[in-house]
PDB file of C-alpha atoms in Angstrom:
ATOM      1  CA  MET A  22       5.804 -22.919  29.814  1.00 44.00           C
ATOM      2  CA  LEU A  23       3.854 -19.680  29.435  1.00 47.00           C
ATOM      3  CA  ASP A  24       6.259 -18.491  26.725  1.00 48.00           C
ATOM      4  CA  THR A  25       5.617 -21.638  24.690  1.00 48.00           C
ATOM      5  CA  ILE A  26       1.873 -21.101  24.877  1.00 44.00           C
ATOM      6  CA  ALA A  27       2.239 -17.463  23.836  1.00 49.00           C
ATOM      7  CA  GLU A  28       4.437 -18.392  20.875  1.00 56.00           C
ATOM      8  CA  ASN A  29       1.755 -20.774  19.590  1.00 60.00           C
ATOM      9  CA  GLN A  30      -0.983 -18.157  19.694  1.00 64.00           C
ATOM     10  CA  PRO A  31      -1.980 -16.721  16.296  1.00 66.00           C
ATOM     11  CA  ASP A  32      -0.838 -13.173  15.597  1.00 71.00           C
ATOM     12  CA  ARG A  33      -4.066 -11.159  15.639  1.00 74.00           C
ATOM     13  CA  ARG A  34      -2.499  -7.950  14.350  1.00 84.00           C
ATOM     14  CA  PRO A  35      -3.770  -6.903  10.909  1.00 89.00           C
ATOM     15  CA  ALA A  36      -1.129  -6.918   8.182  1.00 91.00           C
ATOM     16  CA  ILE A  37      -0.250  -4.075   5.823  1.00 94.00           C
ATOM     17  CA  LEU A  38       1.255  -5.193   2.536  1.00 95.00           C
ATOM     18  CA  VAL A  39       3.850  -2.625   1.414  1.00 94.00           C
ATOM     19  CA  CYS A  40       4.796  -2.988  -2.246  1.00 94.00           C
ATOM     20  CA  ALA A  41       7.648  -0.996  -3.806  1.00 93.00           C
ATOM     21  CA  TYR A  42       6.940  -1.855  -7.426  1.00 93.00           C
ATOM     22  CA  GLU A  43       9.667  -0.123  -9.447  1.00 88.00           C
ATOM     23  CA  ALA A  44      12.811  -2.142 -10.154  1.00 83.00           C
ATOM     24  CA  ALA A  45      16.195  -0.618  -9.293  1.00 80.00           C
ATOM     25  CA  ASP A  46      14.589   1.999  -7.050  1.00 83.00           C
ATOM     26  CA  PRO A  47      15.966   2.802  -3.560  1.00 80.00           C
ATOM     27  CA  LEU A  48      12.379   2.608  -2.295  1.00 82.00           C
ATOM     28  CA  TRP A  49      12.618  -1.192  -2.189  1.00 82.00           C
ATOM     29  CA  SER A  50      15.734  -1.137  -0.011  1.00 82.00           C
ATOM     30  CA  VAL A  51      13.965   1.301   2.336  1.00 80.00           C
ATOM     31  CA  VAL A  52      10.831  -0.874   2.591  1.00 79.00           C
ATOM     32  CA  ASN A  53      12.847  -4.056   3.004  1.00 78.00           C
ATOM     33  CA  ALA A  54      15.115  -2.490   5.637  1.00 72.00           C
ATOM     34  CA  GLU A  55      12.094  -1.361   7.661  1.00 69.00           C
ATOM     35  CA  THR A  56      10.766  -4.902   7.770  1.00 66.00           C
ATOM     36  CA  ALA A  57      14.185  -6.397   8.545  1.00 61.00           C
ATOM     37  CA  SER A  58      14.589  -3.986  11.461  1.00 73.00           C
ATOM     38  CA  GLY A  59      11.245  -5.099  12.876  1.00 76.00           C
ATOM     39  CA  TRP A  60       9.543  -1.711  12.497  1.00 81.00           C
ATOM     40  CA  SER A  61       5.775  -1.809  12.122  1.00 84.00           C
ATOM     41  CA  PRO A  62       3.046   0.678  12.998  1.00 87.00           C
ATOM     42  CA  PRO A  63       1.661  -0.042  16.485  1.00 85.00           C
ATOM     43  CA  GLY A  64      -0.765  -2.956  16.466  1.00 84.00           C
ATOM     44  CA  THR A  65       0.020  -4.066  12.902  1.00 88.00           C
ATOM     45  CA  ARG A  66       2.540  -6.091  10.891  1.00 89.00           C
ATOM     46  CA  LEU A  67       4.273  -5.099   7.665  1.00 90.00           C
ATOM     47  CA  ARG A  68       4.519  -7.529   4.771  1.00 90.00           C
ATOM     48  CA  PRO A  69       7.032  -6.335   2.159  1.00 90.00           C
ATOM     49  CA  LEU A  70       6.639  -7.139  -1.515  1.00 90.00           C
ATOM     50  CA  GLY A  71       9.417  -6.225  -3.893  1.00 86.00           C
ATOM     51  CA  PRO A  72       9.584  -5.255  -7.544  1.00 90.00           C
ATOM     52  CA  ASP A  73       8.381  -7.609 -10.284  1.00 91.00           C
ATOM     53  CA  GLU A  74       6.491  -7.475 -13.561  1.00 93.00           C
ATOM     54  CA  PRO A  75       3.297  -5.432 -13.010  1.00 93.00           C
ATOM     55  CA  ALA A  76       0.945  -8.255 -14.025  1.00 93.00           C
ATOM     56  CA  THR A  77       2.767 -10.654 -11.700  1.00 95.00           C
ATOM     57  CA  LEU A  78       2.636  -8.166  -8.827  1.00 95.00           C
ATOM     58  CA  ALA A  79      -1.087  -7.602  -9.343  1.00 95.00           C
ATOM     59  CA  GLY A  80      -1.678 -11.328  -8.974  1.00 95.00           C
ATOM     60  CA  LEU A  81       0.544 -11.566  -5.900  1.00 96.00           C
ATOM     61  CA  ILE A  82      -1.182  -8.635  -4.203  1.00 96.00           C
ATOM     62  CA  THR A  83      -4.707  -9.884  -4.856  1.00 95.00           C
ATOM     63  CA  GLY A  84      -3.590 -13.310  -3.653  1.00 94.00           C
ATOM     64  CA  GLN A  85      -2.319 -11.778  -0.395  1.00 93.00           C
ATOM     65  CA  LEU A  86      -5.639  -9.968   0.043  1.00 92.00           C
ATOM     66  CA  SER A  87      -7.437 -13.308   0.011  1.00 89.00           C
ATOM     67  CA  ASP A  88      -5.821 -13.830   3.419  1.00 89.00           C
ATOM     68  CA  ALA A  89      -8.226 -12.295   5.929  1.00 85.00           C
ATOM     69  CA  ALA A  90      -5.287 -11.051   8.019  1.00 88.00           C
ATOM     70  CA  CYS A  91      -4.119  -8.742   5.202  1.00 91.00           C
ATOM     71  CA  ARG A  92      -6.177  -5.597   5.768  1.00 92.00           C
ATOM     72  CA  ALA A  93      -4.288  -2.962   3.800  1.00 95.00           C
ATOM     73  CA  VAL A  94      -2.054  -2.426   0.763  1.00 97.00           C
ATOM     74  CA  LEU A  95       0.325   0.505   0.426  1.00 97.00           C
ATOM     75  CA  LEU A  96       1.780   0.745  -3.076  1.00 97.00           C
ATOM     76  CA  VAL A  97       4.954   2.835  -3.056  1.00 96.00           C
ATOM     77  CA  GLY A  98       6.415   4.420  -6.174  1.00 94.00           C
ATOM     78  CA  ARG A  99       7.554   7.694  -7.656  1.00 93.00           C
ATOM     79  CA  THR A 100       5.948  10.858  -8.923  1.00 93.00           C
ATOM     80  CA  ARG A 101       7.474  12.795 -11.770  1.00 87.00           C
ATOM     81  CA  LYS A 102       4.898  15.577 -11.484  1.00 89.00           C
ATOM     82  CA  SER A 103       5.640  17.011  -8.048  1.00 90.00           C
ATOM     83  CA  ASN A 104       8.335  17.729  -5.474  1.00 92.00           C
ATOM     84  CA  ALA A 105       5.994  16.556  -2.728  1.00 95.00           C
ATOM     85  CA  PHE A 106       4.668  13.180  -1.653  1.00 97.00           C
ATOM     86  CA  ARG A 107       1.417  12.459  -3.464  1.00 97.00           C
ATOM     87  CA  ILE A 108      -1.454  10.197  -2.534  1.00 97.00           C
ATOM     88  CA  GLN A 109      -3.146   9.095  -5.748  1.00 97.00           C
ATOM     89  CA  MET A 110      -6.858   8.834  -5.032  1.00 96.00           C
ATOM     90  CA  ARG A 111      -7.994   7.037  -8.169  1.00 95.00           C
ATOM     91  CA  ALA A 112      -6.802   5.056 -11.159  1.00 93.00           C
ATOM     92  CA  GLU A 113      -8.148   4.937 -14.684  1.00 92.00           C
ATOM     93  CA  ASN A 114      -9.055   1.924 -16.776  1.00 90.00           C
ATOM     94  CA  ARG A 115      -5.983   2.153 -18.961  1.00 89.00           C
ATOM     95  CA  ALA A 116      -3.561  -0.460 -20.238  1.00 87.00           C
ATOM     96  CA  LEU A 117       0.037  -0.226 -19.109  1.00 84.00           C
ATOM     97  CA  ALA A 118       1.393   0.131 -22.636  1.00 78.00           C
ATOM     98  CA  GLY A 119      -0.766   2.616 -24.509  1.00 69.00           C
ATOM     99  CA  GLY A 120      -4.056   4.458 -24.212  1.00 72.00           C
ATOM    100  CA  LYS A 121      -6.427   1.530 -24.701  1.00 86.00           C
ATOM    101  CA  LYS A 122      -8.583   0.138 -21.901  1.00 87.00           C
ATOM    102  CA  LEU A 123      -7.148  -2.412 -19.531  1.00 87.00           C
ATOM    103  CA  SER A 124     -10.560  -4.038 -19.094  1.00 85.00           C
ATOM    104  CA  GLN A 125     -13.484  -3.939 -21.510  1.00 84.00           C
ATOM    105  CA  ILE A 126     -15.970  -4.616 -18.711  1.00 84.00           C
ATOM    106  CA  GLY A 127     -14.323  -2.787 -15.797  1.00 82.00           C
ATOM    107  CA  PRO A 128     -15.291   0.674 -14.534  1.00 87.00           C
ATOM    108  CA  ALA A 129     -13.716   3.758 -16.105  1.00 90.00           C
ATOM    109  CA  LEU A 130     -12.284   4.773 -12.717  1.00 90.00           C
ATOM    110  CA  ALA A 131     -11.456   2.985  -9.479  1.00 92.00           C
ATOM    111  CA  ARG A 132     -11.229   5.023  -6.274  1.00 95.00           C
ATOM    112  CA  ALA A 133      -8.600   4.261  -3.635  1.00 96.00           C
ATOM    113  CA  THR A 134      -9.929   3.113  -0.272  1.00 94.00           C
ATOM    114  CA  ALA A 135      -7.010   4.396   1.838  1.00 95.00           C
ATOM    115  CA  PRO A 136      -7.648   7.457   4.056  1.00 95.00           C
ATOM    116  CA  ALA A 137      -5.972  10.027   1.776  1.00 96.00           C
ATOM    117  CA  ALA A 138      -6.678  13.080   3.933  1.00 96.00           C
ATOM    118  CA  GLU A 139      -5.297  11.403   7.053  1.00 97.00           C
ATOM    119  CA  ILE A 140      -2.143  10.297   5.240  1.00 97.00           C
ATOM    120  CA  VAL A 141      -1.537  13.796   3.850  1.00 98.00           C
ATOM    121  CA  ARG A 142      -2.100  15.337   7.274  1.00 98.00           C
ATOM    122  CA  ALA A 143       0.291  12.849   8.910  1.00 97.00           C
ATOM    123  CA  LEU A 144       3.012  13.506   6.318  1.00 98.00           C
ATOM    124  CA  THR A 145       2.608  17.259   6.758  1.00 98.00           C
ATOM    125  CA  ASP A 146       2.761  16.920  10.545  1.00 98.00           C
ATOM    126  CA  VAL A 147       6.229  15.326  10.330  1.00 97.00           C
ATOM    127  CA  GLY A 148       7.476  18.095   8.035  1.00 97.00           C
ATOM    128  CA  LEU A 149       7.085  16.423   4.645  1.00 97.00           C
ATOM    129  CA  ALA A 150       5.341  18.216   1.790  1.00 97.00           C
ATOM    130  CA  ALA A 151       2.344  16.160   0.651  1.00 97.00           C
ATOM    131  CA  ASP A 152      -0.927  16.382  -1.233  1.00 96.00           C
ATOM    132  CA  ALA A 153      -3.697  14.154  -2.524  1.00 97.00           C
ATOM    133  CA  THR A 154      -4.485  14.072  -6.220  1.00 95.00           C
ATOM    134  CA  SER A 155      -6.954  12.543  -8.649  1.00 93.00           C
ATOM    135  CA  ASP A 156      -4.381  12.758 -11.463  1.00 90.00           C
ATOM    136  CA  SER A 157      -3.069   9.412 -12.640  1.00 88.00           C
ATOM    137  CA  GLU A 158       0.450   8.907 -13.899  1.00 89.00           C
ATOM    138  CA  GLU A 159       0.831   6.456 -16.743  1.00 87.00           C
ATOM    139  CA  ASP A 160       3.009   3.873 -15.072  1.00 92.00           C
ATOM    140  CA  ALA A 161       2.960   0.594 -13.168  1.00 93.00           C
ATOM    141  CA  GLY A 162       1.620   2.324 -10.035  1.00 95.00           C
ATOM    142  CA  SER A 163      -1.618   3.417 -11.686  1.00 94.00           C
ATOM    143  CA  TYR A 164      -1.943   0.028 -13.374  1.00 94.00           C
ATOM    144  CA  LEU A 165      -1.519  -1.800 -10.054  1.00 96.00           C
ATOM    145  CA  LEU A 166      -3.879   0.507  -8.211  1.00 97.00           C
ATOM    146  CA  TYR A 167      -6.622  -0.112 -10.772  1.00 95.00           C
ATOM    147  CA  ARG A 168      -6.025  -3.883 -10.859  1.00 95.00           C
ATOM    148  CA  VAL A 169      -6.059  -4.245  -7.074  1.00 96.00           C
ATOM    149  CA  LEU A 170      -9.069  -1.984  -6.490  1.00 96.00           C
ATOM    150  CA  THR A 171     -11.217  -3.673  -9.124  1.00 94.00           C
ATOM    151  CA  ALA A 172     -10.400  -7.082  -7.656  1.00 92.00           C
ATOM    152  CA  LEU A 173     -11.694  -6.149  -4.191  1.00 89.00           C
ATOM    153  CA  PRO A 174     -14.888  -7.830  -2.985  1.00 80.00           C
ATOM    154  CA  ASP A 175     -18.139  -5.870  -2.933  1.00 77.00           C
ATOM    155  CA  ASN A 176     -18.736  -5.816   0.797  1.00 71.00           C
ATOM    156  CA  ALA A 177     -18.423  -3.488   3.765  1.00 66.00           C
ATOM    157  CA  ASP A 178     -15.152  -5.013   5.006  1.00 78.00           C
ATOM    158  CA  VAL A 179     -13.036  -3.701   2.114  1.00 87.00           C
ATOM    159  CA  PRO A 180      -9.258  -3.490   2.686  1.00 92.00           C
ATOM    160  CA  SER A 181      -7.535  -0.117   2.691  1.00 94.00           C
ATOM    161  CA  VAL A 182      -5.642   0.320  -0.598  1.00 96.00           C
ATOM    162  CA  GLY A 183      -3.543   3.355  -1.460  1.00 97.00           C
ATOM    163  CA  LEU A 184      -0.726   4.563  -3.686  1.00 98.00           C
ATOM    164  CA  LEU A 185       2.002   6.732  -2.147  1.00 97.00           C
ATOM    165  CA  ARG A 186       4.203   8.510  -4.676  1.00 97.00           C
ATOM    166  CA  ALA A 187       7.539   9.942  -3.539  1.00 95.00           C
ATOM    167  CA  PRO A 188       9.509  12.656  -5.340  1.00 93.00           C
ATOM    168  CA  VAL A 189      12.569  11.371  -7.189  1.00 90.00           C
ATOM    169  CA  SER A 190      14.813  13.885  -5.402  1.00 88.00           C
ATOM    170  CA  LEU A 191      14.344  12.607  -1.827  1.00 89.00           C
ATOM    171  CA  ASP A 192      17.098  10.939   0.163  1.00 90.00           C
ATOM    172  CA  ASP A 193      16.697   7.607   1.956  1.00 87.00           C
ATOM    173  CA  ASP A 194      15.895   9.168   5.335  1.00 89.00           C
ATOM    174  CA  ALA A 195      12.989  11.192   3.900  1.00 93.00           C
ATOM    175  CA  LEU A 196      11.764   8.150   1.960  1.00 92.00           C
ATOM    176  CA  ARG A 197      11.859   6.042   5.101  1.00 90.00           C
ATOM    177  CA  LEU A 198       9.972   8.661   7.107  1.00 93.00           C
ATOM    178  CA  GLY A 199       7.366   9.011   4.359  1.00 95.00           C
ATOM    179  CA  VAL A 200       6.702   5.268   4.117  1.00 93.00           C
ATOM    180  CA  GLN A 201       6.588   4.886   7.910  1.00 93.00           C
ATOM    181  CA  THR A 202       4.217   7.822   8.291  1.00 95.00           C
ATOM    182  CA  ALA A 203       1.833   6.690   5.544  1.00 96.00           C
ATOM    183  CA  ALA A 204       1.723   3.122   6.868  1.00 94.00           C
ATOM    184  CA  ALA A 205       1.083   4.387  10.399  1.00 94.00           C
ATOM    185  CA  ALA A 206      -1.772   6.610   9.194  1.00 95.00           C
ATOM    186  CA  MET A 207      -3.363   3.640   7.418  1.00 94.00           C
ATOM    187  CA  SER A 208      -2.912   1.441  10.481  1.00 92.00           C
ATOM    188  CA  ARG A 209      -4.961   3.770  12.673  1.00 90.00           C
ATOM    189  CA  ASN A 210      -8.082   2.780  10.723  1.00 80.00           C
ATOM    190  CA  LEU A 211      -7.525  -0.972  11.053  1.00 82.00           C
ATOM    191  CA  SER A 212      -9.160  -2.935  13.849  1.00 67.00           C
ATOM    192  CA  PRO A 213      -7.676  -6.085  15.430  1.00 65.00           C
ATOM    193  CA  LEU A 214      -8.669  -9.263  13.701  1.00 65.00           C
ATOM    194  CA  PRO A 215     -11.564 -11.132  15.317  1.00 60.00           C
ATOM    195  CA  ARG A 216     -10.770 -14.613  16.585  1.00 58.00           C
ATOM    196  CA  ALA A 217     -13.207 -16.104  14.077  1.00 52.00           C
ATOM    197  CA  ARG A 218     -10.786 -15.272  11.249  1.00 46.00           C
ATOM    198  CA  PHE A 219      -8.368 -17.923  12.519  1.00 45.00           C
ATOM    199  CA  ILE A 220     -10.848 -20.760  12.889  1.00 42.00           C
TER     200      ILE A 220
END
């Protein structure tokens, strides 16, 4: 009887949405395998989101963030500028195809809300080369980061949103460790959901 009651209780762990946005990239199989195996950072849940058209993904991610249980977004893609993991700390107001602005009324820059220094330190501690950068790369990752950040509400309870870029040369084991480590670093800043969120 106690088991039945426990099963009906809402899951009060905050969720981290992990989005591998590039099609035909091994990163998606790594993210999906982590979720299938039941791995999540302590005290949190992972929600995987696979590749799709960037505009579609932006809508899906912002829709997920309307759920109060979704407290963080980790975008996962590639860097072609480094042999180390990179945490991109900002995104520019730039259209996906070309140099024109994405939004005529949006800010010129949007700053990531994920704890970049903590993620870099955690990656370094497990033996992975990593740095944080303000340089954008002109791809779907920068587009998504800008779209998601500029859609966040203007209040103190802002979700943690970050973009983790992995070198193209890494094998699956290093990719898996990098994603796990970054998600765990983000999770340490998330508090359990108050009961009021489920009323």
